[in-house]
Amino acid sequence: MSTAAANSTDTPARADAAIQGDLLRSARFRMEREQHWRRLDALVTRAEKQGAASLSYDDARDLAAEYRQAMNSLSVARDISLDRALLAYLESLCSRAYLVVYAPQETLAGLTRRLLLHGIPQAVRRSALPLFIGFLALALGAVAGYRLFMDDPGWFYTFVPPDLADQRTPDASAAWLRSTIYGNEHHDADGLTTFASFLFSHNTRIAILIFALGVFLSVPAFALTFYNGLVLGAFFGMFARRGLGFDLFAWLSIHGVTELAAIAIACAGGARLGLAILLPGLRTRREALRHQAHDAVKLVILAGLMLIVAAFIEGFLRQLVQAPAWRLAIGWGTGALWAAWLLFAGRPAKAAVKTPARPSP
Amino acid sequence: MKQAARDQERIEQFTPPEGVPVNFVITSLGARLGAQCLDLLLTCLAVVVFAVILAWSNLLPSETEKMVIVLLAFILRVPYYILSELVWNGRTPGKRIVGVRVINVNGRRLTPHQVTARNLMKEVEFFTPLTMMFAAPFMSGWSIGLTLVWVLTILIAPLANRRRQRLGDMVAGTLVVDNPRTTLLPDLAVSLAPAGATSVAAFDFHPDHLNVYGRYELQTLEDVLRSPADGINAAETARIARTIIRRTGYDGPVPPGQERAFLIAFYRAQREHLEKLRLFGTSRENKHHLATPPAAGAPGAGKA
């Protein structure tokens, strides 16, 4: 600091000095440091509004220094000052500064990249048992639904909610059923795309529900997935009885591979939560829940992602692509891409394998 | 006393590496409900406005229009909360208005996984029961009963723990706290002194006068003096001044109309006295300190 500058700032300070001599110790303490607190306040406010990334190098350095000084002031003020206004100010200023310094915010771009490249695939590879449970629930449900329907078609009305069946009942003729599979605009004129987006919204909600209910020992998650399997099995049985099994298989494959896998994965997420409660291992149950939730949440995000892709396939491609062979190819091709991503992405020190982060529908 | 204990209970304390604990006030359930309702209102409004604009502009075919709106209505549920809490570091627009925020229970960075987990649980805790409430007329007896049990469990959870965590908070390990607001009020001992500078000297306090009250009374007096001038009338001020004179045994003259100046002078003297005692290790919580074992004698004279 130059002497001229020092003098110019000193003169009013000297004038204050006479008053200061008469001041309380705590008031002097405050007067000496108030400038710094206000500077910190300004920095913290800016970091809160625009994120810590908006601070320049100097600002960031100042933030750290001023933060430490303010913490020091708080510690001293708690001991020497009885001025409530001062204490309240320092308490709240330090709390805010603490959050800015120690609890900064994630950037959304980095987060997405990390999630897609390592987070999700690694979480999937760690969840073999829950995934097995999820797919098992779906498969068992499908087999049971199929067998029950074959015994007595009346089960169909028990399993399948009427809004989902959409006039496709066991009483419908084979020709009509066939037309729903190879439907065109003239047939399903009343809002197929709307129906698809409704289905997506519906499916996603079911997936979230399946996941969240997993907390209750994963039984509800298993049951809901099983029920979804039942619907699927009964549906399949209905078409198979009319000799349309293969056609339905192709029709379901194009989006179902992705969609049903998503449901099973959501169930796996729920199962992870349930397993944490059932088998906490060396942790307490709450700790185990928190630990397992990390991977469980990633599984659900994956399920959501897959449901979005499934909705796009369902909304656009299913009507465009009519040949069963193509439907099968697209459906299982998408499935293979998912599998490749989940199995190979984010493996350490295996630079050779690079799969696209997301299969394009 | 009980109130103080309850206030203490609602404080969450973190000790950063600097070693100075910082405090956060845990948000009341009313404020949280308010924030939630605001968010709900905002999202519903957004959907409606968007739908009206779409319908009015006639840009898209009605099929696509419906699809877009259904998708939007979905995105404005859980994804809205996740994204807004990620972007604004634990503050959805509703929470910003109410002035609360979500923080990590260990005081460190709020991780994306936590944000996702707590908001996924929101689907179970908030949206599904809400939907069921509208569907109640069409439900059978036992399913209504089941829903009631569900809702009760959800409602009891935040009431049953000290940190007011809902189920989602417990799963994610998060807390909702009041966003600290900082306003620096002027120092009474400094700002008010010049106004009555001449009269301040007129009041002389003996250490005996200052040995009666403690921290609590001093800070109550501070609140009184800080309340806006019209908030407290002259008669009230005079009454407080008389009480203080009676209790402390102050024997100097207090001319009528000078009561406020007297209170300010007394505040200053009392604060100086108590702060000095504190430096020497004697902290007086309130006026009952005389009833408890005798405090160490005040070293030296006060301002006298």
XYZ file of C-alpha atoms in Angstrom:
665
model
C 0.000 0.000 0.000
C 1.407 3.412 -0.911
C 1.848 5.991 1.829
C -0.476 8.425 0.120
C -3.268 5.910 0.107
C -2.514 4.980 3.674
C -2.688 8.612 4.720
C -5.928 9.317 2.953
C -7.603 6.354 4.610
C -5.968 7.135 7.911
C -7.247 10.668 8.347
C -10.921 9.803 8.873
C -9.820 6.801 10.879
C -7.900 9.122 13.217
C -10.971 11.278 13.565
C -12.874 8.175 14.591
C -10.165 7.156 16.972
C -11.286 9.693 19.545
C -14.768 8.186 19.514
C -13.315 4.689 19.415
C -11.389 5.219 22.595
C -14.692 5.683 24.333
C -16.265 2.600 22.758
C -17.065 -0.715 24.336
C -14.602 -3.437 23.582
C -17.207 -5.401 21.591
C -18.217 -2.318 19.610
C -14.592 -1.671 18.715
C -14.235 -5.301 17.750
C -17.147 -4.923 15.405
C -16.006 -1.617 13.945
C -12.606 -3.009 13.051
C -13.972 -6.031 11.180
C -17.217 -4.872 9.692
C -15.657 -4.060 6.305
C -14.480 -7.639 5.930
C -17.841 -9.081 6.869
C -19.586 -6.934 4.315
C -17.130 -8.022 1.659
C -17.791 -11.667 2.552
C -21.519 -11.014 2.492
C -21.266 -9.623 -1.034
C -19.173 -12.561 -2.234
C -21.475 -15.123 -0.653
C -24.543 -13.454 -2.115
C -22.999 -13.569 -5.555
C -21.971 -17.191 -5.188
C -25.487 -18.069 -4.055
C -27.119 -16.269 -6.944
C -24.816 -17.174 -9.830
C -22.910 -20.155 -8.510
C -19.381 -20.317 -7.212
C -18.120 -20.648 -10.798
C -18.939 -16.976 -11.400
C -16.248 -15.866 -8.947
C -12.923 -14.752 -10.377
C -9.636 -16.068 -9.054
C -9.198 -13.098 -6.732
C -12.773 -13.337 -5.520
C -12.426 -17.015 -4.740
C -9.214 -16.392 -2.837
C -10.859 -13.561 -0.934
C -13.854 -15.735 -0.188
C -11.669 -18.347 1.484
C -9.702 -15.759 3.460
C -12.728 -13.738 4.516
C -14.581 -16.887 5.417
C -11.862 -17.951 7.808
C -11.737 -14.498 9.304
C -15.497 -14.360 9.761
C -15.422 -17.761 11.458
C -12.738 -16.441 13.759
C -14.865 -13.355 14.452
C -17.868 -15.539 15.225
C -15.862 -17.573 17.677
C -14.590 -14.440 19.429
C -17.952 -12.675 19.337
C -19.658 -15.605 21.007
C -17.278 -15.097 23.882
C -16.998 -11.368 24.254
C -20.100 -9.762 22.810
C -23.592 -9.489 24.220
C -24.884 -7.538 21.240
C -27.616 -9.761 19.907
C -27.750 -8.050 16.500
C -24.071 -8.696 15.951
C -24.288 -12.330 17.017
C -27.297 -13.029 14.827
C -25.596 -11.400 11.864
C -22.398 -13.358 12.261
C -24.221 -16.615 12.867
C -26.214 -16.340 9.671
C -23.345 -14.954 7.625
C -21.090 -17.800 8.692
C -23.773 -20.404 8.032
C -24.259 -19.110 4.510
C -20.528 -18.841 3.890
C -20.068 -22.342 5.261
C -22.537 -23.703 2.718
C -20.862 -21.822 -0.116
C -17.411 -23.027 0.890
C -18.126 -26.595 1.967
C -21.350 -27.458 0.144
C -20.963 -26.061 -3.356
C -23.159 -27.083 -6.201
C -22.684 -29.735 -8.868
C -22.542 -28.691 -12.489
C -25.272 -30.339 -14.452
C -23.137 -31.175 -17.497
C -20.371 -32.905 -15.591
C -22.935 -34.757 -13.574
C -24.740 -36.141 -16.627
C -21.503 -37.218 -18.241
C -20.284 -38.983 -15.143
C -23.616 -40.692 -14.716
C -23.758 -41.970 -18.280
C -20.133 -42.993 -18.610
C -19.459 -44.640 -15.268
C -22.210 -44.256 -12.718
C -25.075 -46.173 -14.235
C -23.171 -49.026 -15.912
C -21.144 -49.673 -12.782
C -24.236 -49.616 -10.602
C -25.900 -52.157 -12.892
C -22.896 -54.449 -12.780
C -22.911 -54.283 -8.997
C -26.570 -55.320 -8.786
C -26.602 -58.851 -10.126
C -28.819 -60.265 -7.401
C -31.446 -57.490 -7.388
C -31.566 -57.582 -11.191
C -32.098 -61.316 -11.029
C -34.962 -60.732 -8.591
C -36.492 -58.086 -10.852
C -36.389 -60.174 -14.016
C -37.464 -63.245 -12.084
C -40.561 -61.429 -10.814
C -41.461 -60.396 -14.330
C -40.816 -63.827 -15.822
C -42.664 -65.686 -13.088
C -45.579 -63.309 -13.497
C -45.633 -63.815 -17.251
C -45.538 -67.613 -16.993
C -48.205 -67.648 -14.315
C -50.396 -65.255 -16.280
C -50.040 -67.359 -19.412
C -50.830 -70.650 -17.682
C -53.785 -69.230 -15.801
C -55.203 -67.674 -18.940
C -54.820 -70.925 -20.839
C -56.782 -72.700 -18.094
C -59.519 -70.129 -17.978
C -59.703 -67.018 -20.200
C -61.874 -65.401 -17.538
C -58.683 -64.571 -15.662
C -58.005 -61.948 -18.304
C -60.645 -59.650 -16.886
C -59.151 -60.051 -13.428
C -55.617 -59.211 -14.473
C -55.884 -56.583 -17.129
C -57.339 -53.197 -16.237
C -59.973 -52.199 -18.816
C -58.265 -48.959 -19.845
C -55.108 -50.875 -20.705
C -56.952 -53.610 -22.641
C -58.578 -51.064 -24.940
C -61.219 -53.457 -26.376
C -58.664 -56.212 -26.843
C -60.484 -58.925 -24.909
C -60.587 -62.699 -25.270
C -64.001 -62.312 -26.945
C -62.594 -60.256 -29.785
C -62.187 -61.954 -33.149
C -58.802 -63.032 -34.466
C -59.105 -60.579 -37.338
C -59.747 -57.709 -34.992
C -56.836 -58.683 -32.793
C -54.631 -58.955 -35.861
C -55.657 -55.484 -36.910
C -54.560 -54.045 -33.553
C -51.101 -55.502 -34.122
C -50.758 -54.284 -37.684
C -52.870 -51.235 -37.049
C -52.713 -48.135 -39.192
C -54.009 -44.655 -38.723
C -57.439 -45.504 -40.092
C -57.958 -48.100 -37.427
C -56.575 -46.585 -34.253
C -57.502 -43.095 -35.216
C -58.534 -42.032 -31.745
C -55.271 -40.925 -30.350
C -52.657 -43.610 -30.502
C -49.850 -41.189 -29.869
C -51.752 -39.790 -26.931
C -52.230 -43.309 -25.737
C -48.516 -43.940 -26.095
C -47.564 -40.888 -24.099
C -50.177 -41.805 -21.530
C -48.641 -45.246 -21.339
C -45.220 -43.734 -20.878
C -46.382 -41.487 -18.092
C -48.250 -44.437 -16.586
C -45.277 -46.777 -16.909
C -42.890 -44.298 -15.401
C -45.150 -43.755 -12.458
C -45.407 -47.494 -11.987
C -41.636 -47.787 -12.199
C -41.175 -45.087 -9.565
C -43.805 -46.710 -7.374
C -42.189 -50.127 -7.741
C -38.885 -48.611 -6.741
C -40.107 -46.585 -3.806
C -42.235 -49.375 -2.389
C -39.156 -51.571 -2.333
C -38.367 -50.011 1.037
C -41.038 -52.227 2.558
C -38.837 -55.341 2.423
C -39.063 -55.328 -1.382
C -42.286 -57.345 -1.219
C -44.528 -54.704 -2.848
C -41.931 -54.121 -5.553
C -41.829 -57.822 -6.290
C -45.620 -58.060 -6.212
C -46.145 -55.134 -8.565
C -43.601 -56.458 -11.038
C -45.142 -59.881 -10.777
C -48.509 -58.316 -11.519
C -47.077 -56.584 -14.573
C -45.841 -59.996 -15.666
C -49.318 -61.427 -15.137
C -50.838 -58.816 -17.428
C -48.195 -59.540 -20.017
C -48.710 -63.306 -19.777
C -52.469 -63.044 -20.072
C -52.136 -60.677 -23.008
C -49.759 -63.017 -24.737
C -52.008 -65.985 -24.029
C -54.973 -64.220 -25.573
C -53.162 -63.609 -28.837
C -51.436 -67.003 -28.806
C -54.825 -68.731 -28.572
C -55.775 -67.098 -31.867
C -52.503 -68.162 -33.465
C -51.042 -64.689 -33.327
C -48.292 -65.501 -30.837
C -45.382 -64.710 -33.106
C -46.970 -61.517 -34.415
C -47.626 -60.279 -30.898
C -44.115 -61.232 -29.889
C -42.748 -59.040 -32.674
C -45.204 -56.249 -31.862
C -44.207 -56.305 -28.205
C -40.498 -56.704 -28.926
C -40.026 -53.435 -30.736
C -40.587 -51.375 -27.619
C -41.220 -54.053 -25.003
C -37.649 -55.224 -24.784
C -36.718 -51.779 -23.552
C -39.883 -51.117 -21.609
C -40.161 -54.412 -19.749
C -36.456 -54.388 -18.986
C -36.995 -50.928 -17.520
C -39.767 -52.224 -15.267
C -37.565 -55.107 -14.128
C -34.688 -52.716 -13.484
C -36.919 -50.450 -11.441
C -37.913 -53.521 -9.475
C -34.237 -54.324 -8.992
C -33.776 -50.824 -7.597
C -36.619 -51.438 -5.171
C -35.189 -54.837 -4.310
C -31.876 -53.236 -3.397
C -33.656 -51.043 -0.883
C -35.581 -54.001 0.474
C -32.452 -56.122 0.730
C -30.769 -53.347 2.691
C -33.522 -53.644 5.300
C -33.600 -57.432 5.238
C -29.860 -58.079 5.158
C -28.081 -55.002 6.474
C -24.859 -56.894 7.112
C -22.497 -55.108 9.475
C -24.221 -51.756 9.076
C -27.256 -50.509 10.937
C -30.424 -50.716 8.854
C -30.571 -46.987 8.294
C -26.927 -46.905 7.216
C -27.432 -49.878 4.927
C -30.469 -48.212 3.374
C -28.499 -45.078 2.718
C -25.641 -47.077 1.235
C -27.794 -49.210 -1.033
C -29.840 -46.205 -2.126
C -26.845 -44.959 -4.136
C -27.021 -47.774 -6.643
C -30.787 -48.108 -6.359
C -31.330 -44.536 -7.468
C -29.024 -45.022 -10.433
C -31.036 -48.054 -11.457
C -34.202 -45.979 -11.387
C -32.653 -43.217 -13.458
C -31.681 -45.889 -15.959
C -35.233 -47.224 -15.902
C -36.583 -43.734 -16.551
C -34.170 -43.256 -19.441
C -35.182 -46.564 -20.954
C -38.856 -45.734 -20.581
C -38.359 -42.481 -22.463
C -36.629 -44.332 -25.298
C -39.368 -46.954 -25.225
C -42.013 -44.248 -25.465
C -40.351 -42.809 -28.557
C -40.102 -46.214 -30.209
C -43.683 -46.940 -29.291
C -44.971 -43.587 -30.449
C -43.194 -43.403 -33.786
C -41.577 -46.631 -34.910
C -44.271 -49.117 -33.994
C -46.686 -47.676 -36.499
C -44.065 -47.081 -39.154
C -42.482 -50.521 -39.055
C -45.007 -53.220 -39.857
C -42.906 -56.254 -40.840
C -42.458 -58.619 -37.870
C -38.849 -59.327 -38.814
C -37.963 -55.647 -38.678
C -39.837 -55.197 -35.449
C -37.865 -58.040 -33.923
C -34.602 -56.706 -35.276
C -35.176 -53.192 -33.963
C -36.463 -54.368 -30.606
C -33.712 -56.844 -29.842
C -31.104 -54.640 -31.507
C -31.989 -51.871 -29.042
C -31.796 -54.439 -26.296
C -28.325 -55.485 -27.422
C -27.184 -51.862 -27.445
C -28.455 -51.359 -23.900
C -26.674 -54.517 -22.800
C -23.456 -53.468 -24.500
C -23.545 -50.062 -22.838
C -24.317 -51.453 -19.406
C -21.796 -54.262 -19.620
C -18.835 -52.483 -21.130
C -19.024 -48.744 -20.369
C -17.024 -47.338 -17.496
C -14.698 -50.290 -17.057
C -11.292 -49.107 -15.889
C -8.273 -49.516 -18.163
C -10.119 -51.028 -21.066
C -9.769 -48.327 -23.639
C -10.533 -50.719 -26.498
C -14.219 -50.952 -25.731
C -16.151 -47.839 -26.589
C -19.869 -48.159 -27.021
C -22.229 -45.332 -27.746
C -23.552 -43.841 -24.543
C -27.122 -44.180 -25.677
C -28.628 -46.172 -28.517
C -30.544 -43.998 -30.881
C -34.094 -45.183 -31.292
C -37.317 -22.776 29.877
C -39.264 -25.474 28.092
C -39.521 -23.209 25.064
C -35.780 -22.656 25.110
C -35.168 -26.400 25.254
C -37.479 -26.909 22.324
C -35.712 -24.181 20.357
C -32.410 -25.815 21.114
C -33.783 -29.072 19.796
C -34.582 -27.564 16.436
C -31.016 -26.460 15.787
C -28.679 -28.556 13.706
C -25.023 -27.909 14.376
C -22.085 -28.575 12.089
C -18.452 -28.184 12.995
C -16.370 -27.290 9.957
C -12.608 -27.904 9.945
C -12.156 -24.392 11.338
C -13.531 -25.748 14.598
C -16.204 -23.096 15.056
C -19.652 -24.697 15.125
C -22.267 -23.145 12.831
C -25.974 -23.493 13.447
C -28.903 -24.090 11.148
C -32.532 -23.813 12.153
C -34.634 -26.788 11.112
C -37.623 -25.642 9.113
C -41.075 -25.899 10.613
C -43.514 -28.280 8.961
C -45.821 -25.393 8.102
C -43.147 -23.663 6.047
C -42.357 -26.900 4.251
C -45.987 -27.503 3.429
C -46.198 -23.929 2.187
C -43.197 -24.415 -0.082
C -44.653 -27.666 -1.398
C -48.010 -26.047 -2.144
C -46.287 -23.153 -3.900
C -44.333 -25.551 -6.075
C -47.482 -27.472 -6.888
C -49.256 -24.259 -7.784
C -46.372 -23.086 -9.969
C -46.142 -26.356 -11.877
C -49.894 -26.612 -12.411
C -49.936 -23.028 -13.605
C -47.089 -23.756 -16.006
C -48.948 -26.718 -17.518
C -52.162 -24.753 -17.898
C -50.448 -21.714 -19.415
C -48.525 -23.931 -21.806
C -51.668 -25.812 -22.803
C -53.554 -22.567 -23.438
C -50.717 -21.174 -25.526
C -50.541 -24.377 -27.560
C -54.275 -24.459 -28.106
C -54.400 -20.784 -28.962
C -51.439 -20.747 -31.337
C -52.719 -23.859 -33.136
C -49.150 -24.693 -34.084
C -49.283 -28.444 -33.651
C -51.849 -31.038 -34.687
C -54.155 -31.878 -31.806
C -52.683 -35.384 -31.462
C -49.165 -34.146 -30.909
C -50.489 -31.371 -28.733
C -52.082 -33.825 -26.343
C -48.929 -35.903 -26.271
C -46.759 -32.895 -25.488
C -49.052 -31.815 -22.677
C -49.178 -35.271 -21.104
C -45.403 -35.462 -21.259
C -45.095 -32.011 -19.768
C -47.477 -32.878 -16.967
C -45.260 -35.817 -16.178
C -42.019 -33.858 -16.311
C -43.421 -31.244 -13.969
C -43.850 -33.845 -11.268
C -40.760 -35.585 -9.915
C -38.228 -34.458 -12.578
C -39.090 -30.821 -11.898
C -38.149 -31.149 -8.250
C -34.991 -33.090 -9.009
C -33.791 -30.653 -11.640
C -34.633 -27.492 -9.756
C -32.962 -28.761 -6.596
C -29.914 -29.684 -8.632
C -29.720 -26.391 -10.472
C -30.307 -24.165 -7.449
C -28.483 -26.334 -4.932
C -31.398 -27.572 -2.880
C -33.877 -24.805 -3.534
C -36.937 -25.280 -5.710
C -38.705 -22.034 -6.656
C -41.274 -22.660 -3.910
C -38.519 -23.184 -1.370
C -36.782 -20.018 -2.550
C -39.907 -17.980 -1.962
C -40.465 -19.437 1.493
C -36.743 -19.129 2.265
C -35.812 -22.717 3.054
C -33.303 -25.090 1.522
C -32.249 -28.703 1.501
C -28.836 -29.561 2.891
C -26.877 -32.732 3.353
C -27.259 -34.217 6.812
C -23.482 -34.338 7.260
C -23.107 -30.697 6.290
C -21.228 -31.291 3.077
C -22.189 -31.029 -0.582
C -25.719 -32.063 -1.501
C -25.120 -34.947 -3.884
C -27.268 -35.524 -6.973
C -28.120 -38.969 -5.686
C -29.592 -37.470 -2.541
C -31.686 -35.011 -4.510
C -32.981 -37.805 -6.707
C -33.738 -40.150 -3.839
C -35.643 -37.659 -1.732
C -37.746 -36.536 -4.660
C -38.503 -40.037 -5.875
C -39.937 -40.719 -2.459
C -42.076 -37.643 -2.932
C -44.062 -39.632 -5.472
C -44.995 -42.116 -2.767
C -45.332 -39.619 0.029
C -47.152 -36.807 -1.642
C -48.429 -37.314 -5.178
C -49.911 -40.773 -4.885
C -51.901 -40.025 -1.706
C -53.013 -36.763 -3.318
C -54.252 -38.614 -6.398
C -55.948 -41.177 -4.205
C -57.735 -38.463 -2.316
C -59.483 -37.469 -5.523
C -60.161 -41.098 -6.324
C -61.559 -41.806 -2.848
C -65.248 -41.760 -3.868
C -64.615 -44.647 -6.252
C -62.682 -46.812 -3.840
C -63.887 -49.630 -1.656
C -63.857 -49.501 2.126
C -60.728 -51.451 2.780
C -58.669 -49.642 0.205
C -59.689 -46.325 1.752
C -58.578 -47.734 5.091
C -55.281 -48.824 3.619
C -54.732 -45.407 2.102
C -55.478 -43.784 5.453
C -52.878 -45.953 7.168
C -50.420 -45.020 4.455
C -51.105 -41.298 4.798
C -50.892 -41.507 8.579
C -47.506 -43.244 8.416
C -46.246 -40.536 6.128
C -47.596 -37.766 8.318
C -46.269 -39.233 11.549
C -42.715 -39.740 10.247
C -41.692 -36.052 10.228
C -43.452 -35.428 13.532
C -41.700 -38.297 15.230
C -38.097 -37.250 14.765
C -36.139 -34.314 16.015
C -34.930 -33.172 12.621
C -38.393 -33.177 11.070
C -37.247 -35.483 8.287
C -39.830 -37.050 6.060
C -39.260 -40.585 4.776
C -37.524 -39.312 1.655
C -35.177 -37.216 3.767
C -34.271 -40.258 5.810
C -33.538 -42.382 2.762
C -31.483 -39.632 1.146
C -29.851 -38.323 4.303
C -31.001 -34.742 3.866
C -32.393 -31.984 6.046
C -34.559 -28.992 5.303
C -33.323 -25.868 7.083
C -34.209 -22.210 7.033
C -32.051 -20.271 4.641
C -30.120 -17.900 6.905
C -30.938 -14.263 6.267
C -28.325 -11.726 7.125
C -29.066 -8.164 8.127
C -26.609 -6.221 10.184
C -28.432 -3.862 12.514
C -26.487 -0.902 13.893
C -24.711 -1.293 17.183
C -26.915 0.329 19.815
C -23.992 1.312 21.975
C -22.568 3.291 19.067
C -25.423 4.530 16.943
C -27.630 5.865 19.690
C -24.931 7.389 21.822
C -24.236 10.545 19.754
C -27.903 11.537 19.771
C -27.922 11.940 23.511
C -24.206 12.461 23.904
C -24.580 15.225 26.448
C -27.146 13.422 28.533
C -25.257 10.118 28.522
C -22.710 11.616 30.802
C -25.500 12.738 33.088
C -26.268 9.194 34.211
C -23.726 7.637 36.461
C -23.979 3.977 37.328
C -22.385 2.404 40.333
C -21.227 -1.260 39.955
C -23.924 -2.227 42.435
C -26.557 -0.939 40.034
C -25.206 -3.186 37.304
C -24.936 -6.356 39.344
C -28.653 -7.083 39.229
C -29.366 -8.025 35.645
C -27.902 -10.665 33.322
C -27.630 -11.430 29.624
C -31.307 -12.185 29.135
C -32.486 -8.857 30.550
C -29.845 -6.951 28.628
C -30.897 -8.453 25.323
C -34.557 -7.919 26.095
C -33.752 -4.260 26.672
C -31.892 -4.311 23.347
C -35.044 -5.559 21.619
C -37.089 -2.814 23.268
C -34.654 -0.120 22.188
C -34.482 -1.519 18.660
C -38.225 -1.554 18.154
C -39.176 1.393 15.951
C -39.743 4.649 17.796
C -43.482 4.639 17.190
C -43.782 0.991 18.192
C -43.321 1.812 21.850
C -44.782 4.904 23.422
C -43.336 7.266 25.957
C -45.450 5.913 28.797
C -44.176 2.398 28.153
C -40.588 3.636 28.080
C -41.108 5.506 31.325
C -42.587 2.382 32.919
C -39.589 0.273 31.898
C -37.199 2.953 33.126
C -39.000 3.142 36.476
C -38.849 -0.639 36.860
C -35.151 -0.646 36.173
C -34.569 2.207 38.626
C -36.536 0.369 41.289
C -34.786 -2.969 40.774
C -31.256 -1.657 40.515
C -31.597 0.937 43.238
C -30.294 3.665 40.953
C -30.454 6.904 42.928
C -29.491 9.603 40.439
C -32.047 11.978 38.974
C -33.930 11.007 35.808
C -35.659 14.102 34.462
C -39.069 13.467 32.877
C -38.794 13.026 29.098
C -35.265 11.695 29.441
C -36.337 8.088 30.042
C -35.199 6.832 26.668
C -31.817 8.476 27.061
C -31.605 6.845 30.468
C -32.391 3.421 29.033
C -29.754 3.835 26.338
C -27.173 4.884 28.862
C -28.138 2.013 31.109
C -27.936 -0.455 28.220
C -24.452 0.718 27.389
C -23.223 0.609 30.960
C -24.829 -2.743 31.656
C -23.398 -4.274 28.485
C -19.940 -2.992 29.257
C -20.182 -4.381 32.760
C -21.436 -7.813 31.707
C -18.948 -8.113 28.887
C -16.148 -7.269 31.234
C -17.357 -9.909 33.686
C -17.509 -12.393 30.827
C -13.916 -11.739 29.919
C -12.991 -12.709 33.433
C -15.015 -15.882 33.227
C -18.274 -14.906 34.884
C -21.247 -15.153 32.586
C -24.595 -14.127 33.970
C -27.486 -15.728 32.130
C -30.270 -13.755 33.826
C -31.266 -11.890 36.948
C -31.517 -15.106 38.951
C -27.749 -15.358 39.197
C -27.972 -13.934 42.724
C -30.123 -16.823 43.854
C -27.602 -19.392 42.633
C -24.186 -19.705 44.366
C -22.648 -16.248 44.597
C -20.800 -15.158 41.513
C -17.188 -14.149 41.779
C -17.000 -10.547 42.883
C -16.704 -8.045 40.106
C -13.021 -7.287 39.742
C -12.132 -3.637 39.924
C -14.657 -0.876 39.639
C -17.064 -0.573 36.761
C -17.132 2.546 34.732
C -18.164 4.482 37.821
